[in-house]
Short mmCIF file of N, CA and C in Angstrom, two decimals:
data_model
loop_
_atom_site.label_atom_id
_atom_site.label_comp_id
_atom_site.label_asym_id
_atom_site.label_seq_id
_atom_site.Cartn_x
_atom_site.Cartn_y
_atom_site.Cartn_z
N UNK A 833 0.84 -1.18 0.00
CA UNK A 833 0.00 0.00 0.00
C UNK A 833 0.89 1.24 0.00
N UNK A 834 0.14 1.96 -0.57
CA UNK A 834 1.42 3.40 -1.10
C UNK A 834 1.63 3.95 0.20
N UNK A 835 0.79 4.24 1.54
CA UNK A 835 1.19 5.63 2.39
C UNK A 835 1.79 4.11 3.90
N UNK A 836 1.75 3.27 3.43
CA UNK A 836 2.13 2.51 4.84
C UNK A 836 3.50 1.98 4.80
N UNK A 837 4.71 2.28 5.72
CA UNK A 837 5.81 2.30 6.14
C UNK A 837 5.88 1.27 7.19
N UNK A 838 7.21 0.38 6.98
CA UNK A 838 7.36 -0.51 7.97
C UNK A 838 8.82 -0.04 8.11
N UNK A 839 9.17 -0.39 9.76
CA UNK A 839 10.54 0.11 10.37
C UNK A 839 11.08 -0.81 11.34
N UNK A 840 11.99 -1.46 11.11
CA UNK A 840 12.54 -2.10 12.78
C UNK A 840 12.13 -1.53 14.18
N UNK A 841 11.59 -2.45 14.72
CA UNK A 841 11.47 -2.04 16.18
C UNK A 841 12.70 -2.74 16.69
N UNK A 842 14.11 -2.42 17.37
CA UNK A 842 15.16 -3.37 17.89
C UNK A 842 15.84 -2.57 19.13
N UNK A 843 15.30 -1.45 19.56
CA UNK A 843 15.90 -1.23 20.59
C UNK A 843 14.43 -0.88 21.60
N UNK A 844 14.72 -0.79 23.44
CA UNK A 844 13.75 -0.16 24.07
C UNK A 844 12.98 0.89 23.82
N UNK A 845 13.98 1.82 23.04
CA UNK A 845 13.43 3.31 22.96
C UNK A 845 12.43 3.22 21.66
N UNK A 846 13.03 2.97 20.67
CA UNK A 846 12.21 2.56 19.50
C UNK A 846 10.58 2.29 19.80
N UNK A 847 11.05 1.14 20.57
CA UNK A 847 9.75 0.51 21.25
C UNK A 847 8.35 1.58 21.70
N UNK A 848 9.29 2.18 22.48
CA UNK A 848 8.25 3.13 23.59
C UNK A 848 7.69 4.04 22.29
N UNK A 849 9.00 4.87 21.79
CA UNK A 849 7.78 5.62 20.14
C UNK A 849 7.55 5.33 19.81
N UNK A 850 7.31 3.89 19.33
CA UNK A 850 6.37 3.85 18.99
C UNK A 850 5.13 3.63 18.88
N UNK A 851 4.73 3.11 20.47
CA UNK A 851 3.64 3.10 21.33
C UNK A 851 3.15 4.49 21.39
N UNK A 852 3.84 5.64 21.86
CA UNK A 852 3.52 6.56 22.05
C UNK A 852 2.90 7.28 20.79
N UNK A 853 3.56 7.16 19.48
CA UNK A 853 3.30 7.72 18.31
C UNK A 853 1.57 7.17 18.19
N UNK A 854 1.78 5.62 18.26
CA UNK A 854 0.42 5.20 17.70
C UNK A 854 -1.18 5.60 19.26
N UNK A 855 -0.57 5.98 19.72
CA UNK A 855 -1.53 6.76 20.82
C UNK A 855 -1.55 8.13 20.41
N UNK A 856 -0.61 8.91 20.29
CA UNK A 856 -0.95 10.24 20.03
C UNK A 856 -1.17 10.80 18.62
N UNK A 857 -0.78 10.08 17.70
CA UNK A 857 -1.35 10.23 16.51
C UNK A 857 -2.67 11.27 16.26
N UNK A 858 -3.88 10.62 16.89
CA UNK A 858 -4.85 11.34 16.74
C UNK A 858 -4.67 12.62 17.59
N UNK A 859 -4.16 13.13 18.14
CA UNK A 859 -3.90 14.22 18.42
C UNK A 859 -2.93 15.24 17.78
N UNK A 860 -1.82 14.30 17.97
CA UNK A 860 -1.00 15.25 16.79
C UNK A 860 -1.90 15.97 15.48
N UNK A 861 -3.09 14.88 14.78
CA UNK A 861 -3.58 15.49 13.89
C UNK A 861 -4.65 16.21 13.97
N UNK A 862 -4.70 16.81 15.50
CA UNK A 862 -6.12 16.95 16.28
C UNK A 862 -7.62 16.47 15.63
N UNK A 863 -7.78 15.35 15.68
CA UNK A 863 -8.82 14.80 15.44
C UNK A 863 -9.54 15.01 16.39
N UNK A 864 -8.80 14.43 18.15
CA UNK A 864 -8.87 15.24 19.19
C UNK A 864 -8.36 15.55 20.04
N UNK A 865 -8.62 16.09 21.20
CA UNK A 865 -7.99 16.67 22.12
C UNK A 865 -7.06 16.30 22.97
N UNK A 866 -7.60 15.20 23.04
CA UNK A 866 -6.66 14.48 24.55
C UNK A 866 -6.47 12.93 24.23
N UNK A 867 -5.72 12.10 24.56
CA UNK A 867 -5.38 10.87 23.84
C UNK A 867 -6.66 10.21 24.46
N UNK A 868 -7.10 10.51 25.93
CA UNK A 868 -8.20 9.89 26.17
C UNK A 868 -9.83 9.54 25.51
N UNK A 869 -9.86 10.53 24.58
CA UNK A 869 -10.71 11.42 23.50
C UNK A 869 -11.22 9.83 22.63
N UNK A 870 -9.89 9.47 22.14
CA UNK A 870 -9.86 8.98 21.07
C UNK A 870 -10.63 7.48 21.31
N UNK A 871 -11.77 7.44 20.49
CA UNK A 871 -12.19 5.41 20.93
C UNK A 871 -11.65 4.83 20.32
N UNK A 872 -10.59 4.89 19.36
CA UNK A 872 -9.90 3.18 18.42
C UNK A 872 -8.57 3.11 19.31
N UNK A 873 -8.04 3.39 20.55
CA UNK A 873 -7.06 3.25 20.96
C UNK A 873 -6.58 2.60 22.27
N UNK A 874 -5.98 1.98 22.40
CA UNK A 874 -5.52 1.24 23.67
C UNK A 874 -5.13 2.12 25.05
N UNK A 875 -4.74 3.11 24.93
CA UNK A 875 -4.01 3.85 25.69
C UNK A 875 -4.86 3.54 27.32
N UNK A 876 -5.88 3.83 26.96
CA UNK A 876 -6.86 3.92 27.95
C UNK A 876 -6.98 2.09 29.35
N UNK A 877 -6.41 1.75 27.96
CA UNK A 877 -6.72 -0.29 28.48
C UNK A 877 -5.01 -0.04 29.51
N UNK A 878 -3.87 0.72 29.18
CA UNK A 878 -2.89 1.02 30.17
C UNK A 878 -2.95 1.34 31.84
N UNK A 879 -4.36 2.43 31.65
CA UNK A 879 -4.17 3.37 32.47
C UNK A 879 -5.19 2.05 33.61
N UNK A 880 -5.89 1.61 33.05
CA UNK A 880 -6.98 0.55 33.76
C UNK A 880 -6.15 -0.94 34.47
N UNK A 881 -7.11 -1.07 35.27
CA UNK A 881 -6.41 -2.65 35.67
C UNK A 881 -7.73 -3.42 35.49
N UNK A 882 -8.95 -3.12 34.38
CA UNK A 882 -9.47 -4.09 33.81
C UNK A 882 -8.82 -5.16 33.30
N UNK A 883 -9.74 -6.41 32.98
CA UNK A 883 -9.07 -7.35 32.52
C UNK A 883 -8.94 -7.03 30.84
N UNK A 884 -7.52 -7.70 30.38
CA UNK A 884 -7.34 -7.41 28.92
C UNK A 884 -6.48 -8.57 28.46
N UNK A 885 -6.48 -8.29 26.73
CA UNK A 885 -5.30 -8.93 26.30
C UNK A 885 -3.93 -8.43 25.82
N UNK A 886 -3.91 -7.52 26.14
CA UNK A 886 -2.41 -6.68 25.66
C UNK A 886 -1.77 -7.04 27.04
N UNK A 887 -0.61 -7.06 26.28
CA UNK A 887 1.07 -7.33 27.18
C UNK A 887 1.03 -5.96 28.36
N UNK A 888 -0.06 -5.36 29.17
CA UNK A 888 0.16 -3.90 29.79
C UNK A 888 0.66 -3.90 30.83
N UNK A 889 1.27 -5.28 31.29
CA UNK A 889 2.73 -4.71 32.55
C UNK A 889 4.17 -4.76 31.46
N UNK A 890 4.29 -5.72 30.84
CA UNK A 890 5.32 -5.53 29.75
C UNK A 890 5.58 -4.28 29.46
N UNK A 891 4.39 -3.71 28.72
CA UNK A 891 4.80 -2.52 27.75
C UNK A 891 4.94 -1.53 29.20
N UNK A 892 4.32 -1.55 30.10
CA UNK A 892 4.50 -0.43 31.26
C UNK A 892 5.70 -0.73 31.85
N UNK A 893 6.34 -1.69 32.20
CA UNK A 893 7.25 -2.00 32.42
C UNK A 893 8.66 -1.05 31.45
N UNK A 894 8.22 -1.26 29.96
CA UNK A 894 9.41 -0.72 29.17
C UNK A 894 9.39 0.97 29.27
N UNK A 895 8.51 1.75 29.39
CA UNK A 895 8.42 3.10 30.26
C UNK A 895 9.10 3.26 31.63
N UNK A 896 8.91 2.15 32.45
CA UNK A 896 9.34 2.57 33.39
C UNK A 896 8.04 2.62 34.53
N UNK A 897 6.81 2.11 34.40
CA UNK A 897 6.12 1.95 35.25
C UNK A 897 4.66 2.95 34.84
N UNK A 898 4.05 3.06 35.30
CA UNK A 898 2.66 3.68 35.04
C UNK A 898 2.71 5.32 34.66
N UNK A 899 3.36 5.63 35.83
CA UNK A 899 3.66 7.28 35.87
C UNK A 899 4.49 7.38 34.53
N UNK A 900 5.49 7.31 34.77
CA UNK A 900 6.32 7.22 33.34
C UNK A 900 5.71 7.11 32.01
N UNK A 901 4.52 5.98 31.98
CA UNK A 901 4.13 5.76 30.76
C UNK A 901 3.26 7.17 30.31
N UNK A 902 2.32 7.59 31.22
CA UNK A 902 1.66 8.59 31.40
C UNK A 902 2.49 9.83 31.29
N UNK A 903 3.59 9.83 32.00
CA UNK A 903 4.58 11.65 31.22
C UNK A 903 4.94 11.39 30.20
N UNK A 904 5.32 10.43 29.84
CA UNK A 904 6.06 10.05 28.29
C UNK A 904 4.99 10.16 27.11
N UNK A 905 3.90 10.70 27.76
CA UNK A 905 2.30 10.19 26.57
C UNK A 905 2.00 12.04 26.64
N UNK A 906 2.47 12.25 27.37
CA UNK A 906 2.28 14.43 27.11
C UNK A 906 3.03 14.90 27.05
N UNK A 907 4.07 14.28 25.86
CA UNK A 907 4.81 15.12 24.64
C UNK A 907 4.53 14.65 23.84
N UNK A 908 5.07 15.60 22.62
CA UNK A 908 4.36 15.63 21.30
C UNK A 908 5.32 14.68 20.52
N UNK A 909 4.86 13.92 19.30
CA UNK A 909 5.67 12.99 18.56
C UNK A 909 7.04 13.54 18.25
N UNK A 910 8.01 12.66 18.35
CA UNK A 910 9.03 12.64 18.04
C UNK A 910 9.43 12.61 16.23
N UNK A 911 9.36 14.06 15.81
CA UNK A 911 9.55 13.63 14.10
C UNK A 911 10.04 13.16 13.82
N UNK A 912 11.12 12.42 14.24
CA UNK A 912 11.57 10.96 13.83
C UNK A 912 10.25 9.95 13.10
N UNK A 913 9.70 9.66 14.20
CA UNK A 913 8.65 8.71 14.06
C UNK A 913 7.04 8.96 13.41
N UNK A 914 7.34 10.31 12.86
CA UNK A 914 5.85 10.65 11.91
C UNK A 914 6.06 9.86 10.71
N UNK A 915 5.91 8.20 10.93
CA UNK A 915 5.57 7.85 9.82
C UNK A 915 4.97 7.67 9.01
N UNK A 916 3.96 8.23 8.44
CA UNK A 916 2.69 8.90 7.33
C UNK A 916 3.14 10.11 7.00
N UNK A 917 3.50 11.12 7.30
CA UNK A 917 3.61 12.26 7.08
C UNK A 917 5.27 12.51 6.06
#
């Protein structure tokens, strides 16, 4: 497909942008406001200790724990990682 980009994920950091990218996305393009805003996104299944199927002590774990994941999620994409744009 013409606008879709694939990239190694091989280090931690990599990792985390690109969690973060695909959460803030819709904001970056203000679709809306707040990552919480958004309904096609996981972010929200992080912040919960509902039951789920995503890896969310793993991936919280690679942040650095809950808080972490949460400051690391209110900054803005790393243009590195605007991959569509």
């Amino acid at each position: 497909m013409q606008n879709l980009k694939s990239e190694e994920i091989n280090t931690d950091n990599s990792f985390c942008k690109v969690v973060h990218y695909l959460h803030a996305n819709p904001v970056h393009h203000r679709f809306v406001k707040s990552l919480e805003d958004w309904p096609h996104t996981s972010y929200k299944k992080f912040l919960s200790n509902m039951p789920t199927k995503l890896e969310r002590n793993y991936v919280l774990d690679m942040f650095g724990g809950l808080d972490q994941f949460i400051k690391y999620h209110e900054q803005p994409i790393d243009p590195k990682y605007k991959f569509l744009e």
